[in-house]
Each structure stands twice: as C-alpha cells, then as structure tokens.
C-alpha cells in the first residue's frame, strides 16, 4: 500500500501550487545571537508574482519514497532539495509513510535572495497538509518550516506582506500594499546567504562601527505600511558588503537606481536587485533602458494575496492504519 498514514484522510489526486518569490522592502541585520549563531533581524517581506510551480501526488502503488523531479533549472541533487527535506519532515511529523511524486518547475533564480528554495519548501508543506487531511495545525507547519530555513515561515503565513523579526521567523502579517510593478535585475552571480552574514559580521567587528546596529522601530510601529513610508525607510544592510565585493551586483544596483524607481534595493543577501515603480509605464520604460544596457531583467509585480492551491479532485479514501 502506498499511503500508510495512521488514521489520516488522504486526498486522491494532486495538489498544485505556485510558490512565489519575495523581496525584502526593508532588511536590517542586528546583532548575532551567540547561542544560535543566527542574527536578529528586522525585515518587511513582500511576495511577488514570479513563482515556481509545485505539484504533489500521493502514489497509489509502490514502496514509500519521495520522488522529486525538477525542471527549468539545475538546482542540485533532489535528495538535498528543501522540497524533499520538507516532505520528509512532514511525513515524519504525522508518522506516515507514502510514495510522493513531486514536480517542481523552477522559474525563480537560485542564490539571488529571492527566497525560491524557501518558498518551494513552504508550498510543499501546504500541499501535503491538504493531501493529508489538514493533519497539522498552522503553528506546527510554522515550526517545521522554521527548522528548514529562516524565510520559510513567511511563505506559510498566508499574507503577501509581513513584518518579520527574530531570525526572520517571528511574523506579523500587514495589510497588503497596492499592487506595484517590480523589475528584478539578475546579475548572474550566486551569493551564499551564510557568507553574506559572515562578511557583515566581519565588517562590523572592524573599527568605526557602533557596538550594536540600530533597529528601525518598524516592528513596534502601529498602523499599516504604505509605499511612501517604505520608500523613505528602504534599507538593506547587506548593501554594505555584497555589492562592494561583487562588481556585477554593484553595476546592477547603480543601473536600477539610475531609472529612478520609487524604491530600489538588493534583495535579501543578493545577488538580485530590484526596483518598485509607480506604474507599468514607468516600469516598461525602465526595463527598456536596463535591457539596452545588457542587464538581465524580469518584470513582475507585488502580490495582493498569496496563491491558492489547486486540487485536482478524485474522491477521498481513508488510508489504513500504520503498522
Ligand atoms: O536559515 P537559513 O538556512 O536561510 O540561513 C542560512 C545561513 O544564514 C545561516 O546558517 C546563518 O549563517 C545565516 N543567517 C543568520 N541570521 C539569520 C538568518 C540566516 O546569521 N537571521
């Protein structure tokens, strides 16, 4: 039997879900927590329309296995993919064995600070919870997600815009911002997040830096966010260390800023940079300029709501008890 799931109800068929990318509209890196090695941060996550597509099916026959097939990009061995790790963690938590067939169409570039791997992992957890009869509470999914990566909880929080603190896993969803066009500029270099944090910690250990970086007070602030105040506060602390050591990133950032977007930043720890524009005309014009300068540009927009899973229904069966 392929799905041995305690007394879980297993949906037949398949769940398909878009896993959106994110940008950070504010990203302040605060001190390192010596106990965990992670930095405290304060950030505003914003999901965008550029998305990977994930689909999961619970197989009817064969030995238990998690089979992941990735198309669209070479993202390394399936066994190490965050989707595979998310699926295994989910099955372990509900005490189930199953044969899962997972398809992942990659569109979000990796190593770009756009949260692709984290979003895929969150989508896998959401899809599996649907297929396995909503066995896990949102708080348990959050816990599983946080163990996979600091950005995963954001993609589970149900809001396209959220304030985050702690190591990025403490979240407060805020009212969605009006949809705005976004240009992502991809310098084609891969930045490892851990290296970027390391570089920042080193830079700050040097002379001329205050003992503790200042938080911006976003987290304690009442009320909603709006584009004007975000544009005024836009900051990404990684800009102190990532562009200076990667000329292609520095060049992309300068080029985006030259097109006078409403807000422009490095995304996460890079390498992607992005601009948010007032309207689609301004974005289209900026895109032309950037492309004629030889930049690799993806035109997208901010999301007002998170993508809904699509279920291909084929009845419901009650799986046999385990053991
Ligand atoms: O959680 P995630 O796997 O995305 O983190 C990758 C690396 O980035 C961590 O191993 C850590 O070195 C660094 N990191 C950090 N503080 C955070 C998030 C990540 O130092 N809040």
PDB file of C-alpha atoms in Angstrom, residues 10 15 23 44 47 76-77 85 99 121 153 165 205 210 218 254-255 257 259 268 270 273 276 278:
ATOM      1  CA  UNK A  10      -5.574  11.063   2.091  1.00  0.00           C
ATOM      2  CA  UNK A  15      -2.341  19.482  -5.370  1.00  0.00           C
ATOM      3  CA  UNK A  23      11.868  40.711  -1.959  1.00  0.00           C
ATOM      4  CA  UNK A  44       9.485  43.530   5.584  1.00  0.00           C
ATOM      5  CA  UNK A  47       5.809  38.343  -2.201  1.00  0.00           C
ATOM      6  CA  UNK A  76      21.448  20.187  -7.436  1.00  0.00           C
ATOM      7  CA  UNK A  77      20.572  16.716  -6.184  1.00  0.00           C
ATOM      8  CA  UNK A  85      13.513  17.726   3.137  1.00  0.00           C
ATOM      9  CA  UNK A  99       5.037   7.352  -2.103  1.00  0.00           C
ATOM     10  CA  UNK A 121       9.538  24.186   0.847  1.00  0.00           C
ATOM     11  CA  UNK A 153       7.638  30.750   7.823  1.00  0.00           C
ATOM     12  CA  UNK A 165      11.874  39.831  13.337  1.00  0.00           C
ATOM     13  CA  UNK A 205      33.813  43.847  14.065  1.00  0.00           C
ATOM     14  CA  UNK A 210      28.714  51.106  16.789  1.00  0.00           C
ATOM     15  CA  UNK A 218       9.319  49.051  12.327  1.00  0.00           C
ATOM     16  CA  UNK A 254      23.530  51.528  -9.914  1.00  0.00           C
ATOM     17  CA  UNK A 255      21.661  50.844 -13.152  1.00  0.00           C
ATOM     18  CA  UNK A 257      18.800  53.428  -9.287  1.00  0.00           C
ATOM     19  CA  UNK A 259      15.986  54.596 -13.672  1.00  0.00           C
ATOM     20  CA  UNK A 268      17.866  39.630   0.755  1.00  0.00           C
ATOM     21  CA  UNK A 270      21.538  39.183  -3.157  1.00  0.00           C
ATOM     22  CA  UNK A 273      18.465  43.788  -7.079  1.00  0.00           C
ATOM     23  CA  UNK A 276       9.497  49.151  -7.449  1.00  0.00           C
ATOM     24  CA  UNK A 278       4.898  53.901  -9.718  1.00  0.00           C
TER      25      UNK A 278
END
